[in-house]
CSV table of C-alpha atoms in Angstrom, one decimal:
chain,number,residue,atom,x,y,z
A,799,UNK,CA,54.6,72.2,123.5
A,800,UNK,CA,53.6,76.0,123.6
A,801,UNK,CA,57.5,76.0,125.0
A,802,UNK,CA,58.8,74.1,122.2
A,803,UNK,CA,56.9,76.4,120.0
A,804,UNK,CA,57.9,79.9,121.5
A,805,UNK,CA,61.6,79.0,121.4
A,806,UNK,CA,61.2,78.2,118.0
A,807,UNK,CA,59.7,81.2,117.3
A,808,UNK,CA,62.8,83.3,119.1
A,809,UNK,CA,65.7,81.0,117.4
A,810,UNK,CA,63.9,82.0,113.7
A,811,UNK,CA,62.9,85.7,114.9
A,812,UNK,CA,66.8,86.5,116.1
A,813,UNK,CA,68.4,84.5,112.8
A,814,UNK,CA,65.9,86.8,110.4
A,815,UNK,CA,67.0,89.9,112.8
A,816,UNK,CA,70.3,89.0,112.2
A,817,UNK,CA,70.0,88.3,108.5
A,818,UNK,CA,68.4,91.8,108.4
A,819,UNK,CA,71.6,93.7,110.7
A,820,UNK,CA,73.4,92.5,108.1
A,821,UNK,CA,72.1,92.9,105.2
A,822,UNK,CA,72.0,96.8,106.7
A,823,UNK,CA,76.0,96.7,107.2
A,824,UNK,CA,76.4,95.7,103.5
A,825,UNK,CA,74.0,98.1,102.3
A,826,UNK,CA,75.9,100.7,104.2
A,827,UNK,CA,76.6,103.8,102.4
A,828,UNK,CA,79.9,104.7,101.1
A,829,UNK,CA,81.9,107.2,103.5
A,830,UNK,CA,82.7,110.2,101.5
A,831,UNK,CA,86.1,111.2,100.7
A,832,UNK,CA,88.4,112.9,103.0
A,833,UNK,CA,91.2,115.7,102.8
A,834,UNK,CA,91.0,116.5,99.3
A,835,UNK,CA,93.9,118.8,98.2
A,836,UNK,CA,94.5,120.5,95.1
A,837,UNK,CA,98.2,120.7,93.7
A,838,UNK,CA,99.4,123.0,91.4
A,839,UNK,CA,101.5,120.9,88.7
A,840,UNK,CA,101.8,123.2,85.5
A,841,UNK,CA,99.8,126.2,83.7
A,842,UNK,CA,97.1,124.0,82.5
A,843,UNK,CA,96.9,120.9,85.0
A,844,UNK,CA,96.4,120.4,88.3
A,845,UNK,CA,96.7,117.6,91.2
A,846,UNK,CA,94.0,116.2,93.4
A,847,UNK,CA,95.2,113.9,96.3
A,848,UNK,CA,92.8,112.7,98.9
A,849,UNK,CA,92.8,110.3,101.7
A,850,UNK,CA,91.8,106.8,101.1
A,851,UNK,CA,88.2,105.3,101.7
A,852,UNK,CA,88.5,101.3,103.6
A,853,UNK,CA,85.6,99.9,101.6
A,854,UNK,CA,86.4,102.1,98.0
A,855,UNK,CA,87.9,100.7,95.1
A,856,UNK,CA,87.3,103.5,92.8
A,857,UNK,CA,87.5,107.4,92.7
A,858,UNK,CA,85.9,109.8,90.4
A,859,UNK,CA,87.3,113.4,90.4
A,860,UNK,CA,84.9,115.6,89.4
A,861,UNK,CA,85.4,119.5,88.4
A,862,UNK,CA,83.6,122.9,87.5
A,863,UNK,CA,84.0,125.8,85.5
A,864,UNK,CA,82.2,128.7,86.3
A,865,UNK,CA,78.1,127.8,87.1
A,866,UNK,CA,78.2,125.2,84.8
A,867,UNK,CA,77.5,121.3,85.1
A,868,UNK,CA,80.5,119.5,86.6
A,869,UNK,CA,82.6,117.4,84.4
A,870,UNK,CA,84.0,113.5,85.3
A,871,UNK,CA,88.1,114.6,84.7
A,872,UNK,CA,89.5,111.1,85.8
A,873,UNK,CA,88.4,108.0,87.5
A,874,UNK,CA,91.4,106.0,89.4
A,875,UNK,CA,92.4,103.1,91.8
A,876,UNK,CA,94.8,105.3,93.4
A,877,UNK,CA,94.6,108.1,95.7
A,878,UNK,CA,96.0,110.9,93.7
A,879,UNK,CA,95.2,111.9,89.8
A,880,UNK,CA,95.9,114.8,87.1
A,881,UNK,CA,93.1,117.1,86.1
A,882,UNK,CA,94.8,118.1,82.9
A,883,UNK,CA,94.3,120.3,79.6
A,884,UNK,CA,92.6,123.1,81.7
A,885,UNK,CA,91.9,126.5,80.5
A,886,UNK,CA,94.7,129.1,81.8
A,887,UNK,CA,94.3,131.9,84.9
A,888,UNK,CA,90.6,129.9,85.3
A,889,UNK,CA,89.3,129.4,88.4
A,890,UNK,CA,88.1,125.6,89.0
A,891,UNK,CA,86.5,123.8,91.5
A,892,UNK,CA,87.2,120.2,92.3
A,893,UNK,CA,85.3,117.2,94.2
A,894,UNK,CA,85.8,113.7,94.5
A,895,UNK,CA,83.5,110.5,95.1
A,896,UNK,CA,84.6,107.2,96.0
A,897,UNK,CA,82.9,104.2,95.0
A,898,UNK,CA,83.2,100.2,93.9
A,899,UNK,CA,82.8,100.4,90.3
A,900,UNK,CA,84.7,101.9,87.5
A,901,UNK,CA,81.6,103.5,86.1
A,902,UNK,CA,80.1,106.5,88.2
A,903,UNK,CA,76.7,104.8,90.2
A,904,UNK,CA,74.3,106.1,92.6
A,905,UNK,CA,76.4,103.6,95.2
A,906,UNK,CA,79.1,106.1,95.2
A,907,UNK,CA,79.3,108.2,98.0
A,908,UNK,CA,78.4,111.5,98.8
A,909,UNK,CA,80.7,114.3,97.2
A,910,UNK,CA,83.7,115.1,99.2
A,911,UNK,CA,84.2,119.0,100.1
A,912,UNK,CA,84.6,121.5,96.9
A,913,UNK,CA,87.9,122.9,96.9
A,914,UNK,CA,88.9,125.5,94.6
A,915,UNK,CA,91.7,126.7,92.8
A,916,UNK,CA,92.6,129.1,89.7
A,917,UNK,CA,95.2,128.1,87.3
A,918,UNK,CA,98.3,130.5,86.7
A,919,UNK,CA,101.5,129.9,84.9
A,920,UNK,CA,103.7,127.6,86.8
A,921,UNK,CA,107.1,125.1,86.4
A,922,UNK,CA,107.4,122.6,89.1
A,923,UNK,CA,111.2,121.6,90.4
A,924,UNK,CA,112.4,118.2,91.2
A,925,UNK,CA,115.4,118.3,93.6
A,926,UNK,CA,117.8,115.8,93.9
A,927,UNK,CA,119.7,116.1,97.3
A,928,UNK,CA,122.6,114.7,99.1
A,929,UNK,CA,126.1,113.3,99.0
A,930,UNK,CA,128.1,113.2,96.3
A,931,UNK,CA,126.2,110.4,94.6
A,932,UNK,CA,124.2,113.7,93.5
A,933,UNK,CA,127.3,114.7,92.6
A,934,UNK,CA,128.1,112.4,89.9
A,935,UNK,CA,124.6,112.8,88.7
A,936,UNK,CA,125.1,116.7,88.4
A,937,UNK,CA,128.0,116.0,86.6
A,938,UNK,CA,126.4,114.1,84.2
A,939,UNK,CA,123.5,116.2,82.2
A,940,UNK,CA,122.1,113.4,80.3
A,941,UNK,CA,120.8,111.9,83.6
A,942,UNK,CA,117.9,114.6,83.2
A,943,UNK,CA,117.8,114.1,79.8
A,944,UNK,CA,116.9,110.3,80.8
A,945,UNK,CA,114.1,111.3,83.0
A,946,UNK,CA,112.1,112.7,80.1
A,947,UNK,CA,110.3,115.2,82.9
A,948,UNK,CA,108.5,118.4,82.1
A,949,UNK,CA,110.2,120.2,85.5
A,950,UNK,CA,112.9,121.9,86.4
A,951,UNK,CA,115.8,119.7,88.1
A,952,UNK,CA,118.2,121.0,90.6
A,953,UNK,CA,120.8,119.2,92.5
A,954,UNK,CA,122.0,119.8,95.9
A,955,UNK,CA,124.9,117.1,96.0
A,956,UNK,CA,128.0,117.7,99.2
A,957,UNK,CA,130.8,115.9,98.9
A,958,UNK,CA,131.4,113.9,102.7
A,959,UNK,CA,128.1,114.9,103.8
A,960,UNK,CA,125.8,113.0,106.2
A,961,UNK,CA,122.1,112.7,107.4
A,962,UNK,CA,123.1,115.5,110.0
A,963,UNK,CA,125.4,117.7,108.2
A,964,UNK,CA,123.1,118.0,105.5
A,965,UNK,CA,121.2,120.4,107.7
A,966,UNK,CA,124.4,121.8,110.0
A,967,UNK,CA,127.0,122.4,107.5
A,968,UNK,CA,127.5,125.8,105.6
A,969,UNK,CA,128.9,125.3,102.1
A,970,UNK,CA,128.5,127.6,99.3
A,971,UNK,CA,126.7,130.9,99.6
A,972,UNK,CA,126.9,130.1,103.5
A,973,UNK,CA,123.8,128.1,103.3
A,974,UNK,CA,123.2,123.9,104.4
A,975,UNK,CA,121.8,121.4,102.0
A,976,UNK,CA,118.5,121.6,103.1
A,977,UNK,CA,118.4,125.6,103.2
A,978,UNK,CA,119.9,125.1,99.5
A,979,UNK,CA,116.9,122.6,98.6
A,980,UNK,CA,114.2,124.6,100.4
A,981,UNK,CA,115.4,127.8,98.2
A,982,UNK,CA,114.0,126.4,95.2
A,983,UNK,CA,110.4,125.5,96.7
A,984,UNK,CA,110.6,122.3,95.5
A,985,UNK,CA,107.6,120.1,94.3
A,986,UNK,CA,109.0,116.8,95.1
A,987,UNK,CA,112.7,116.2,97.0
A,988,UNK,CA,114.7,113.0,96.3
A,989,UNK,CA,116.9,112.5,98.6
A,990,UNK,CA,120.4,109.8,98.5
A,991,UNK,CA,122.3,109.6,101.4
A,992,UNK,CA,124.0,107.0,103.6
A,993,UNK,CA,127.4,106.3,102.2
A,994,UNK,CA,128.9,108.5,104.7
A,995,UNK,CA,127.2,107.2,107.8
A,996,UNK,CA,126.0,103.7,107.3
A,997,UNK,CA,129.4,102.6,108.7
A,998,UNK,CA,129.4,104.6,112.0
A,999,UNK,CA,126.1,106.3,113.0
A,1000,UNK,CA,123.7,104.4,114.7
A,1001,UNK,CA,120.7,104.2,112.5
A,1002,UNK,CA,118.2,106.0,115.2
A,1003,UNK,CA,120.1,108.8,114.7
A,1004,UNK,CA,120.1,108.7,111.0
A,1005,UNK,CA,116.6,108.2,110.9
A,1006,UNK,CA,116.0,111.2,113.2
A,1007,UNK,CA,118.2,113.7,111.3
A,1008,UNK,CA,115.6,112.5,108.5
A,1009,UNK,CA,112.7,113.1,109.9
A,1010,UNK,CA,114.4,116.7,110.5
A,1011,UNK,CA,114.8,117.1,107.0
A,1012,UNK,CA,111.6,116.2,106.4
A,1013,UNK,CA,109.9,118.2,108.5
A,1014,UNK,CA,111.6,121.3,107.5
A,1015,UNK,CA,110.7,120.6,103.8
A,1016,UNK,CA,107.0,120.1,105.2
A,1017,UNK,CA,107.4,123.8,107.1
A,1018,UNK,CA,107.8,125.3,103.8
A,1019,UNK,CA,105.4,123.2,101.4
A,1020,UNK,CA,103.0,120.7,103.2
A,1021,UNK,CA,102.2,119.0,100.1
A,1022,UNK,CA,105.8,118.6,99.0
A,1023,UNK,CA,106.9,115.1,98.1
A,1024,UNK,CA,109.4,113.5,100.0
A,1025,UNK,CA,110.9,110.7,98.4
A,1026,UNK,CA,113.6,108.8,100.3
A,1027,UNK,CA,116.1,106.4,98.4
A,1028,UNK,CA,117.8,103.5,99.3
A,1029,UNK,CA,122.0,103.6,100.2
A,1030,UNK,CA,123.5,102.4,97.0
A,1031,UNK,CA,126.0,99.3,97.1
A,1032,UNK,CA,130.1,99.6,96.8
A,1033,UNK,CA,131.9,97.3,95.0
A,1034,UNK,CA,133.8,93.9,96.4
A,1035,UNK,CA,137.4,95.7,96.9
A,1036,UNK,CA,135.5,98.7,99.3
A,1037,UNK,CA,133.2,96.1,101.2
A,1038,UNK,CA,136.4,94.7,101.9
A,1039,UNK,CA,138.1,98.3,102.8
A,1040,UNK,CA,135.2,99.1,104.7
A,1041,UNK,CA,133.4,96.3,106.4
A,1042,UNK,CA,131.1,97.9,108.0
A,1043,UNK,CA,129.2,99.1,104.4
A,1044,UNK,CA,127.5,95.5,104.9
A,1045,UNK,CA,125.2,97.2,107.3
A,1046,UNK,CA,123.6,98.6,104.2
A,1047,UNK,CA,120.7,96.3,103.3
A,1048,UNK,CA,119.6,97.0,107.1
A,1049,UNK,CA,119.4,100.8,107.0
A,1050,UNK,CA,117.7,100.3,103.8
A,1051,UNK,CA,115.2,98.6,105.6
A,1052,UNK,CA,114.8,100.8,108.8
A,1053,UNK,CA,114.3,103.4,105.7
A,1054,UNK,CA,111.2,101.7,103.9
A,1055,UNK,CA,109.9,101.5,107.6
A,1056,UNK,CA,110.5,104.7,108.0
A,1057,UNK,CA,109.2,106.1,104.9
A,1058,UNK,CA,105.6,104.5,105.7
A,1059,UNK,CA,105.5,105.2,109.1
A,1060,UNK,CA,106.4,109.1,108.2
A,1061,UNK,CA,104.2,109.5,104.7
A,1062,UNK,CA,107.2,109.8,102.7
A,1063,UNK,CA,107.5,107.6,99.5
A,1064,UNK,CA,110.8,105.4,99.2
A,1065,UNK,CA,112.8,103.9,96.3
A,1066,UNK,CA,114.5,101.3,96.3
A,1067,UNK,CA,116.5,101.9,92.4
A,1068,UNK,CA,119.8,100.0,93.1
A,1069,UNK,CA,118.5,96.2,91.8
A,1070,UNK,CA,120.7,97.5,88.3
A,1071,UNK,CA,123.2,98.5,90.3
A,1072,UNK,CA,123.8,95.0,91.7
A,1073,UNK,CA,125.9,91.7,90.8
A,1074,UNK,CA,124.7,88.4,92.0
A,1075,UNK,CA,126.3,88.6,95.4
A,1076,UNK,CA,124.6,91.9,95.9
A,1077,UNK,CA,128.1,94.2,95.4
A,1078,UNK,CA,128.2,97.2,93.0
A,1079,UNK,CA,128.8,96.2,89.1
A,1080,UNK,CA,132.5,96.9,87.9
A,1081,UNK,CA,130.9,98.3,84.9
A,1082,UNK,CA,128.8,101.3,86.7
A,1083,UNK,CA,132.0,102.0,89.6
A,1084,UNK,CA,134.6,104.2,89.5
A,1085,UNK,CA,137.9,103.4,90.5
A,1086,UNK,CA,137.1,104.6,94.3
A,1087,UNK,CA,134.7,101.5,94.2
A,1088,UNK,CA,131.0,103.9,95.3
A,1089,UNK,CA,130.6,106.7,93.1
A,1090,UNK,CA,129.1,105.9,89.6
A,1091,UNK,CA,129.9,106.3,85.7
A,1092,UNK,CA,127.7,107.8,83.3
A,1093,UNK,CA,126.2,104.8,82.2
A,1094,UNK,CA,124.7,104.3,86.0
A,1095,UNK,CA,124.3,107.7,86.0
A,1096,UNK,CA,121.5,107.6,82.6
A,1097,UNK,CA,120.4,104.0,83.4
A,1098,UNK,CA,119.3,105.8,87.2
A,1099,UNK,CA,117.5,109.1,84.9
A,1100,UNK,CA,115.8,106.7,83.2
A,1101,UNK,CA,114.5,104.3,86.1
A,1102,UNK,CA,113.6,107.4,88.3
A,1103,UNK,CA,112.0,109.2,85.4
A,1104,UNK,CA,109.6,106.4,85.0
A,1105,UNK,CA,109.5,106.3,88.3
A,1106,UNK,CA,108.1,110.2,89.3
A,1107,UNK,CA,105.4,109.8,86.8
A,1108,UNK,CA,103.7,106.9,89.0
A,1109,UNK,CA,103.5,109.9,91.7
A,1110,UNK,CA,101.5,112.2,89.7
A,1111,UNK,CA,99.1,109.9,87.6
């Protein structure tokens, strides 16, 4: 009986231990926030990008003026927001805490590390790199106008150019494509290539000339954006010229991988581009059957301007 009793009293004292271990894992406090970095983005705003927290659903980005109280600038889901309408040439300090609630609670967790930066006059650049795909967008001026952006826009477009020549051929001024790009210190890099390899180079290579062109951008500016797009589609008449532009929708692929895997962003524009059977709309070709008009042209300014905002804010 005292037997029957005693391993009662274990089987209830390990289930309340248990209870209690976790009970202790829920009530676990909230890691703090990791990597903070602050952006410059204009005169009067600035970006704050952090790594994400497992258990957080919410961030709260906090800043200072001076010795004064900090302020709440901006609470987000994502792991990146805009501290905006600053004072100019002020110096600011910045935290961030991550929590599970929309409203600011003594759950959050602890601040992250105060970084600091002053505010100075400043015009960010948006580059748009690659083969001559950026070349019917350069010819085609209302394509910025589409994008409604508050930056500079260059375009670095080759005619014939690949993944690998981008960064081994001299063009104009003796310089590459990716010396070109990297001489206006970009903010953020779009980059469209693939119509002059898809058919012939096998994709490890392609996707290792990338990751060159990244990291070269990265050597210059390691909080530049890097925003791989997809290959865009030809038409019937070139798919049938040049068969081998059906590899397409699996570099595309290998490229979304490879954009994760790398911490590049990648967009995949070309669902407008598209008929039913997935070829390039006689409406937006030329007659070559790849390069576009100006109504794919402005229809892409307008998707990708739309697009670069989600980036920021």
């Amino acid at each position: 009986m005292m037997n029957l009793k005693l391993g009662k009293w274990i089987l209830v004292s390990t289930m309340a231990l248990s209870l209690g271990n976790m009970h202790h894992v829920q009530a676990a406090e909230m890691p703090a926030v990791q990597d903070v970095k602050l952006i410059r983005f204009s005169g009067q705003t600035i970006k704050v990008s952090w790594k994400a927290v497992k258990s957080a659903k919410y961030y709260h980005v906090y800043y200072q003026t001076g010795k004064g109280d900090y302020k709440l600038g901006r609470t987000t889901e994502k792991t990146y927001g805009l501290i905006t309408k600053l004072k100019k040439n002020t110096n600011y300090k910045v935290y961030v805490t991550a929590g599970k609630t929309q409203k600011a609670s003594k759950e959050d967790s602890q601040p992250s590390a105060v970084k600091s930066m002053k505010t100075k006059a400043y015009k960010r650049t948006i580059a748009f790199a690659g083969d001559s795909i950026v070349g019917c967008l350069h010819l085609q001026p209302t394509m910025i106008t589409k994008m409604h952006s508050t930056a500079n826009v260059k375009m670095v477009g080759i005619t014939s150019i690949n993944s690998r020549t981008f960064r081994t051929q001299r063009k104009g001024k003796g310089m590459t494509g990716i010396e070109r790009v990297k001489s206006y210190h970009p903010y953020r890099v779009y980059f469209l290539l693939g119509l002059n390899e898809v058919c012939y180079r096998p994709f490890k290579d392609i996707l290792a000339d990338r990751k060159n062109l990244t990291n070269q951008l990265r050597k210059q500016n390691p909080n530049v954006d890097v925003v791989w797009c997809a290959t865009p589609p030809v038409t019937k008449a070139e798919m049938k010229r040049a068969p081998h532009m059906r590899l397409t929708p699996a570099l595309n692929k290998e490229m979304e991988k490879f954009a994760k895997k790398n911490h590049c962003e990648y967009l995949d524009y070309t669902a407008f581009l598209k008929d039913k059977k997935g070829f390039l709309k006689g409406k937006y070709a030329t007659p070559d059957g790849f390069h576009w008009q100006k109504n794919a042209c402005e229809q892409f300014g307008t998707l990708v301007g739309k697009y670069d905002k989600t980036l920021d804010d």
